Structure formats: C-alpha cells, structure tokens
Amino acid sequence: MSQPYSRNSSDPLSLIPFDSALLDQATSAAKDSPRKRSIIRFHELNEPFQRMLNAIEPESYARPHRHLNPDKAEVFVALRGSALVVRFADNGTPLEGVVVSADGLIKGIEIPAGAWHCLVSLEEGTVLFEAKEGPYDPATDKRFAPWSPPEEDREAGLAYIAQLRAHFDPLMPGVSAKDRIEAEE
C-alpha cells in the first residue's frame, strides 16, 4: 500500500528534500507494515511519470513480476541500505543479480520493460527511490510470475528469497558475512 507525500498546502510548489527524516518515515512505515515495506508517493496515480520512495525490509517478500500492459521500464536508486535486484528467464531461472547500495559501487539500476524481476532487501532500513512510467492501474500494473510463491504465503516467500540470496551469495560477501555473524550470536 502506498501513501502520498504530504505537501506543504500553503506552497504546493515547494521542493521535496529526501532528508533523513523522510527516509526514517518511510523505514518506520515499512517496519510497522505486515508486508515489511512501504511506499511514499510523490505523484498522483493517474500521472504519466511515477516517483516514490520504496522502503523494504529484509523480511519482505516482493514477488517476481514484470510490467507489460503497457510495457514500463523501472528505475531504482539506493538512498539507504542495499538490495539485490534479480532478473529471471521466462521459466523462473535467475539470470542476473545486481546489488544496488547507497554505500556501494552500484547505486542504481534500470529494469527494462517486460523483464521478470524482484527486489530482495539486504539490510534493515533500506530505502530506494523508484521511478517508472504511469499511470498506475492496479489491474494491469504487474503480472506476477506463475513460478513464484504468492505473496500471501509468507513462509514460502521467505524461503524463496533465502534461495535467491544463496544463489547470488558470491555477489554479497559483506552481507553474507554479516548474516553468518548474526546467526552465530
């Protein structure tokens, strides 16, 4: 579920700083959400260009999907934390994995229209800036991958993202080492 950004009603053209307070607000909403993610929208749903903060926690399962009706490219830029972005073949085989990180070498990524993909949060407090073509129509925005668990099956979803993390473990040595240390504690 998304929530619109609360603009200054006395000055609707005021600039919107992506400061720590706003990132904290997005993170807090994600942590309080049953899905462990939240979106703060800077656009109206019918606008042709969608802009938002997407906060996603490691316990969140974002089901693999693609955008086809109409085709929409999507861009993510890490503002805080890090995420694994995975692209899949039509049969569900993982083809590529890229770690985007606010503190890493790769800060953002563009996902071409029609590509099967998902995000896996690698750190608590991860917040990404997301931009994609609009308008938003919930009936046609995403086509979920038939080979992936439904989001309602939380246990299967978490097992699925654990498999993805294990598959792409060589891309994430720092994250994997931190996970092992936390598991030992």
PDB file of C-alpha atoms in Angstrom:
ATOM      1  CA  MET A   1       0.000   0.000   0.000  1.00  0.00           C
ATOM      2  CA  SER A   2       1.286   3.438  -0.820  1.00  0.00           C
ATOM      3  CA  GLN A   3       0.730   6.739   0.873  1.00  0.00           C
ATOM      4  CA  PRO A   4       1.015  10.135  -0.802  1.00  0.00           C
ATOM      5  CA  TYR A   5       3.671  12.561   0.353  1.00  0.00           C
ATOM      6  CA  SER A   6       2.136  15.349   2.444  1.00  0.00           C
ATOM      7  CA  ARG A   7       2.919  18.508   0.533  1.00  0.00           C
ATOM      8  CA  ASN A   8       3.038  21.924   2.086  1.00  0.00           C
ATOM      9  CA  SER A   9      -0.548  23.077   1.458  1.00  0.00           C
ATOM     10  CA  SER A  10       0.410  26.759   1.623  1.00  0.00           C
ATOM     11  CA  ASP A  11       3.111  26.256  -1.036  1.00  0.00           C
ATOM     12  CA  PRO A  12       2.329  23.299  -3.319  1.00  0.00           C
ATOM     13  CA  LEU A  13       5.413  24.061  -5.447  1.00  0.00           C
ATOM     14  CA  SER A  14       7.856  23.721  -2.565  1.00  0.00           C
ATOM     15  CA  LEU A  15      10.840  21.443  -3.077  1.00  0.00           C
ATOM     16  CA  ILE A  16      10.843  17.977  -1.508  1.00  0.00           C
ATOM     17  CA  PRO A  17      14.135  17.160   0.208  1.00  0.00           C
ATOM     18  CA  PHE A  18      14.949  13.460   0.575  1.00  0.00           C
ATOM     19  CA  ASP A  19      16.385  14.027   4.051  1.00  0.00           C
ATOM     20  CA  SER A  20      16.960  11.628   6.947  1.00  0.00           C
ATOM     21  CA  ALA A  21      13.564  12.481   8.436  1.00  0.00           C
ATOM     22  CA  LEU A  22      11.740  11.425   5.257  1.00  0.00           C
ATOM     23  CA  LEU A  23      13.824   8.238   4.912  1.00  0.00           C
ATOM     24  CA  ASP A  24      13.136   7.476   8.590  1.00  0.00           C
ATOM     25  CA  GLN A  25       9.404   7.976   7.975  1.00  0.00           C
ATOM     26  CA  ALA A  26       9.493   5.501   5.066  1.00  0.00           C
ATOM     27  CA  THR A  27      11.540   2.991   7.087  1.00  0.00           C
ATOM     28  CA  SER A  28       9.244   3.254  10.102  1.00  0.00           C
ATOM     29  CA  ALA A  29       6.181   2.636   7.927  1.00  0.00           C
ATOM     30  CA  ALA A  30       7.872  -0.429   6.366  1.00  0.00           C
ATOM     31  CA  LYS A  31       8.816  -1.878   9.743  1.00  0.00           C
ATOM     32  CA  ASP A  32       5.235  -1.389  11.008  1.00  0.00           C
ATOM     33  CA  SER A  33       3.679  -2.915   7.868  1.00  0.00           C
ATOM     34  CA  PRO A  34       2.723  -6.605   7.825  1.00  0.00           C
ATOM     35  CA  ARG A  35       4.407  -6.817   4.380  1.00  0.00           C
ATOM     36  CA  LYS A  36       7.550  -5.095   5.743  1.00  0.00           C
ATOM     37  CA  ARG A  37       7.588  -2.479   3.008  1.00  0.00           C
ATOM     38  CA  SER A  38       6.061   0.884   2.276  1.00  0.00           C
ATOM     39  CA  ILE A  39       5.857   3.452  -0.486  1.00  0.00           C
ATOM     40  CA  ILE A  40       5.691   7.211  -0.179  1.00  0.00           C
ATOM     41  CA  ARG A  41       4.373   8.613  -3.473  1.00  0.00           C
ATOM     42  CA  PHE A  42       5.288  11.993  -4.920  1.00  0.00           C
ATOM     43  CA  HIS A  43       2.809  11.566  -7.778  1.00  0.00           C
ATOM     44  CA  GLU A  44      -0.902  11.123  -8.290  1.00  0.00           C
ATOM     45  CA  LEU A  45      -1.855   7.662  -9.576  1.00  0.00           C
ATOM     46  CA  ASN A  46      -3.020   8.979 -12.961  1.00  0.00           C
ATOM     47  CA  GLU A  47       0.233  10.861 -13.728  1.00  0.00           C
ATOM     48  CA  PRO A  48       2.373   9.602 -16.646  1.00  0.00           C
ATOM     49  CA  PHE A  49       5.561   9.584 -14.533  1.00  0.00           C
ATOM     50  CA  GLN A  50       5.584   7.841 -11.144  1.00  0.00           C
ATOM     51  CA  ARG A  51       8.093   8.849  -8.447  1.00  0.00           C
ATOM     52  CA  MET A  52       8.301   7.326  -4.985  1.00  0.00           C
ATOM     53  CA  LEU A  53      10.353   6.156  -2.050  1.00  0.00           C
ATOM     54  CA  ASN A  54      10.196   2.392  -1.692  1.00  0.00           C
ATOM     55  CA  ALA A  55      11.240   1.204   1.780  1.00  0.00           C
ATOM     56  CA  ILE A  56      11.762  -2.532   2.040  1.00  0.00           C
ATOM     57  CA  GLU A  57      12.964  -4.624   4.959  1.00  0.00           C
ATOM     58  CA  PRO A  58      14.856  -7.951   4.718  1.00  0.00           C
ATOM     59  CA  GLU A  59      11.741  -9.834   5.918  1.00  0.00           C
ATOM     60  CA  SER A  60       9.725  -8.579   2.934  1.00  0.00           C
ATOM     61  CA  TYR A  61       8.903 -10.817   0.001  1.00  0.00           C
ATOM     62  CA  ALA A  62       8.333  -8.834  -3.186  1.00  0.00           C
ATOM     63  CA  ARG A  63       7.023 -11.428  -5.629  1.00  0.00           C
ATOM     64  CA  PRO A  64       8.766 -11.592  -9.021  1.00  0.00           C
ATOM     65  CA  HIS A  65       6.781  -9.750 -11.665  1.00  0.00           C
ATOM     66  CA  ARG A  66       7.007  -7.777 -14.877  1.00  0.00           C
ATOM     67  CA  HIS A  67       5.266  -4.783 -16.378  1.00  0.00           C
ATOM     68  CA  LEU A  68       3.590  -5.478 -19.724  1.00  0.00           C
ATOM     69  CA  ASN A  69       0.294  -3.645 -20.039  1.00  0.00           C
ATOM     70  CA  PRO A  70       1.639  -1.291 -21.174  1.00  0.00           C
ATOM     71  CA  ASP A  71       5.361  -2.043 -21.144  1.00  0.00           C
ATOM     72  CA  LYS A  72       7.030   0.014 -18.412  1.00  0.00           C
ATOM     73  CA  ALA A  73      10.694   0.395 -17.570  1.00  0.00           C
ATOM     74  CA  GLU A  74      11.535   0.866 -13.905  1.00  0.00           C
ATOM     75  CA  VAL A  75      14.466   2.600 -12.186  1.00  0.00           C
ATOM     76  CA  PHE A  76      15.710   2.121  -8.614  1.00  0.00           C
ATOM     77  CA  VAL A  77      18.369   4.216  -6.850  1.00  0.00           C
ATOM     78  CA  ALA A  78      19.536   3.234  -3.352  1.00  0.00           C
ATOM     79  CA  LEU A  79      19.274   6.109  -0.897  1.00  0.00           C
ATOM     80  CA  ARG A  80      19.879   3.997   2.220  1.00  0.00           C
ATOM     81  CA  GLY A  81      20.866   0.366   2.656  1.00  0.00           C
ATOM     82  CA  SER A  82      21.099  -2.175  -0.147  1.00  0.00           C
ATOM     83  CA  ALA A  83      19.009  -4.551  -2.219  1.00  0.00           C
ATOM     84  CA  LEU A  84      19.577  -7.429  -4.582  1.00  0.00           C
ATOM     85  CA  VAL A  85      17.785  -6.898  -7.892  1.00  0.00           C
ATOM     86  CA  VAL A  86      17.192 -10.176  -9.749  1.00  0.00           C
ATOM     87  CA  ARG A  87      16.190 -10.722 -13.376  1.00  0.00           C
ATOM     88  CA  PHE A  88      14.658 -14.055 -14.373  1.00  0.00           C
ATOM     89  CA  ALA A  89      14.118 -16.098 -17.521  1.00  0.00           C
ATOM     90  CA  ASP A  90      10.540 -16.853 -18.558  1.00  0.00           C
ATOM     91  CA  ASN A  91      10.806 -20.225 -16.769  1.00  0.00           C
ATOM     92  CA  GLY A  92      11.937 -18.651 -13.476  1.00  0.00           C
ATOM     93  CA  THR A  93      15.664 -19.334 -13.756  1.00  0.00           C
ATOM     94  CA  PRO A  94      17.625 -16.465 -12.199  1.00  0.00           C
ATOM     95  CA  LEU A  95      19.656 -14.836 -14.987  1.00  0.00           C
ATOM     96  CA  GLU A  96      21.231 -11.823 -13.324  1.00  0.00           C
ATOM     97  CA  GLY A  97      21.631 -10.401  -9.872  1.00  0.00           C
ATOM     98  CA  VAL A  98      22.883  -6.902  -9.114  1.00  0.00           C
ATOM     99  CA  VAL A  99      23.387  -5.430  -5.663  1.00  0.00           C
ATOM    100  CA  VAL A 100      22.441  -1.762  -5.518  1.00  0.00           C
ATOM    101  CA  SER A 101      23.715   0.012  -2.434  1.00  0.00           C
ATOM    102  CA  ALA A 102      23.777   3.549  -1.108  1.00  0.00           C
ATOM    103  CA  ASP A 103      27.363   2.908   0.016  1.00  0.00           C
ATOM    104  CA  GLY A 104      28.457   0.555  -2.779  1.00  0.00           C
ATOM    105  CA  LEU A 105      29.813   0.757  -6.287  1.00  0.00           C
ATOM    106  CA  ILE A 106      26.402   0.371  -7.934  1.00  0.00           C
ATOM    107  CA  LYS A 107      23.926   2.967  -6.688  1.00  0.00           C
ATOM    108  CA  GLY A 108      21.022   2.269  -9.014  1.00  0.00           C
ATOM    109  CA  ILE A 109      19.635   0.161 -11.807  1.00  0.00           C
ATOM    110  CA  GLU A 110      17.187   0.324 -14.695  1.00  0.00           C
ATOM    111  CA  ILE A 111      14.961  -2.673 -15.343  1.00  0.00           C
ATOM    112  CA  PRO A 112      13.806  -2.860 -18.969  1.00  0.00           C
ATOM    113  CA  ALA A 113      10.115  -3.107 -19.737  1.00  0.00           C
ATOM    114  CA  GLY A 114       8.891  -6.708 -19.772  1.00  0.00           C
ATOM    115  CA  ALA A 115      11.766  -8.185 -17.721  1.00  0.00           C
ATOM    116  CA  TRP A 116      10.803 -10.570 -14.924  1.00  0.00           C
ATOM    117  CA  HIS A 117      12.359  -9.144 -11.760  1.00  0.00           C
ATOM    118  CA  CYS A 118      12.202  -8.776  -7.995  1.00  0.00           C
ATOM    119  CA  LEU A 119      13.927  -6.944  -5.161  1.00  0.00           C
ATOM    120  CA  VAL A 120      15.403  -8.534  -2.053  1.00  0.00           C
ATOM    121  CA  SER A 121      16.313  -6.161   0.769  1.00  0.00           C
ATOM    122  CA  LEU A 122      19.725  -6.929   2.195  1.00  0.00           C
ATOM    123  CA  GLU A 123      19.741  -4.508   5.139  1.00  0.00           C
ATOM    124  CA  GLU A 124      17.303  -3.101   7.642  1.00  0.00           C
ATOM    125  CA  GLY A 125      16.244   0.421   6.755  1.00  0.00           C
ATOM    126  CA  THR A 126      16.728   0.035   3.007  1.00  0.00           C
ATOM    127  CA  VAL A 127      15.077   2.859   1.061  1.00  0.00           C
ATOM    128  CA  LEU A 128      15.127   3.104  -2.726  1.00  0.00           C
ATOM    129  CA  PHE A 129      13.984   5.915  -4.975  1.00  0.00           C
ATOM    130  CA  GLU A 130      11.779   4.339  -7.644  1.00  0.00           C
ATOM    131  CA  ALA A 131      10.638   5.855 -10.908  1.00  0.00           C
ATOM    132  CA  LYS A 132       8.560   4.279 -13.654  1.00  0.00           C
ATOM    133  CA  GLU A 133       6.104   5.174 -16.321  1.00  0.00           C
ATOM    134  CA  GLY A 134       2.489   5.693 -15.348  1.00  0.00           C
ATOM    135  CA  PRO A 135      -0.333   5.937 -14.960  1.00  0.00           C
ATOM    136  CA  TYR A 136      -0.815   3.393 -12.199  1.00  0.00           C
ATOM    137  CA  ASP A 137      -3.664   0.943 -12.727  1.00  0.00           C
ATOM    138  CA  PRO A 138      -3.676  -1.842 -10.109  1.00  0.00           C
ATOM    139  CA  ALA A 139      -5.497  -4.175 -12.511  1.00  0.00           C
ATOM    140  CA  THR A 140      -2.718  -4.018 -15.130  1.00  0.00           C
ATOM    141  CA  ASP A 141       0.399  -2.689 -13.371  1.00  0.00           C
ATOM    142  CA  LYS A 142       2.075  -6.052 -12.714  1.00  0.00           C
ATOM    143  CA  ARG A 143       1.900  -9.582 -13.986  1.00  0.00           C
ATOM    144  CA  PHE A 144       3.140 -11.876 -11.229  1.00  0.00           C
ATOM    145  CA  ALA A 145       5.403 -14.783 -12.112  1.00  0.00           C
ATOM    146  CA  PRO A 146       3.413 -18.049 -12.105  1.00  0.00           C
ATOM    147  CA  TRP A 147       6.523 -19.972 -10.983  1.00  0.00           C
ATOM    148  CA  SER A 148       6.908 -17.940  -7.776  1.00  0.00           C
ATOM    149  CA  PRO A 149       5.054 -18.274  -4.458  1.00  0.00           C
ATOM    150  CA  PRO A 150       2.117 -15.905  -3.931  1.00  0.00           C
ATOM    151  CA  GLU A 151       2.798 -13.017  -1.543  1.00  0.00           C
ATOM    152  CA  GLU A 152       0.063 -14.298   0.780  1.00  0.00           C
ATOM    153  CA  ASP A 153       2.214 -17.380   1.525  1.00  0.00           C
ATOM    154  CA  ARG A 154       4.744 -15.592   3.737  1.00  0.00           C
ATOM    155  CA  GLU A 155       6.647 -18.748   4.699  1.00  0.00           C
ATOM    156  CA  ALA A 156       7.116 -19.853   1.075  1.00  0.00           C
ATOM    157  CA  GLY A 157       8.041 -16.296   0.076  1.00  0.00           C
ATOM    158  CA  LEU A 158      10.735 -16.046   2.738  1.00  0.00           C
ATOM    159  CA  ALA A 159      12.103 -19.466   1.718  1.00  0.00           C
ATOM    160  CA  TYR A 160      12.143 -18.278  -1.912  1.00  0.00           C
ATOM    161  CA  ILE A 161      14.155 -15.129  -1.129  1.00  0.00           C
ATOM    162  CA  ALA A 162      16.542 -17.213   1.010  1.00  0.00           C
ATOM    163  CA  GLN A 163      17.170 -19.382  -2.080  1.00  0.00           C
ATOM    164  CA  LEU A 164      17.811 -16.262  -4.178  1.00  0.00           C
ATOM    165  CA  ARG A 165      20.232 -14.908  -1.597  1.00  0.00           C
ATOM    166  CA  ALA A 166      22.063 -18.247  -1.521  1.00  0.00           C
ATOM    167  CA  HIS A 167      22.181 -18.356  -5.347  1.00  0.00           C
ATOM    168  CA  PHE A 168      23.714 -14.879  -5.529  1.00  0.00           C
ATOM    169  CA  ASP A 169      25.861 -15.204  -2.370  1.00  0.00           C
ATOM    170  CA  PRO A 170      29.127 -14.534  -4.294  1.00  0.00           C
ATOM    171  CA  LEU A 171      27.811 -11.044  -5.161  1.00  0.00           C
ATOM    172  CA  MET A 172      27.252 -10.220  -1.500  1.00  0.00           C
ATOM    173  CA  PRO A 173      30.323 -11.226   0.560  1.00  0.00           C
ATOM    174  CA  GLY A 174      29.883  -8.420   3.107  1.00  0.00           C
ATOM    175  CA  VAL A 175      26.189  -9.127   3.580  1.00  0.00           C
ATOM    176  CA  SER A 176      26.742 -12.891   3.767  1.00  0.00           C
ATOM    177  CA  ALA A 177      29.483 -12.481   6.385  1.00  0.00           C
ATOM    178  CA  LYS A 178      27.237 -10.211   8.482  1.00  0.00           C
ATOM    179  CA  ASP A 179      24.388 -12.767   8.234  1.00  0.00           C
ATOM    180  CA  ARG A 180      26.721 -15.560   9.466  1.00  0.00           C
ATOM    181  CA  ILE A 181      27.954 -13.454  12.409  1.00  0.00           C
ATOM    182  CA  GLU A 182      24.368 -12.558  13.419  1.00  0.00           C
ATOM    183  CA  ALA A 183      23.303 -16.227  13.146  1.00  0.00           C
ATOM    184  CA  GLU A 184      26.165 -17.260  15.479  1.00  0.00           C
ATOM    185  CA  GLU A 185      25.181 -14.705  18.140  1.00  0.00           C
TER     186      GLU A 185
END
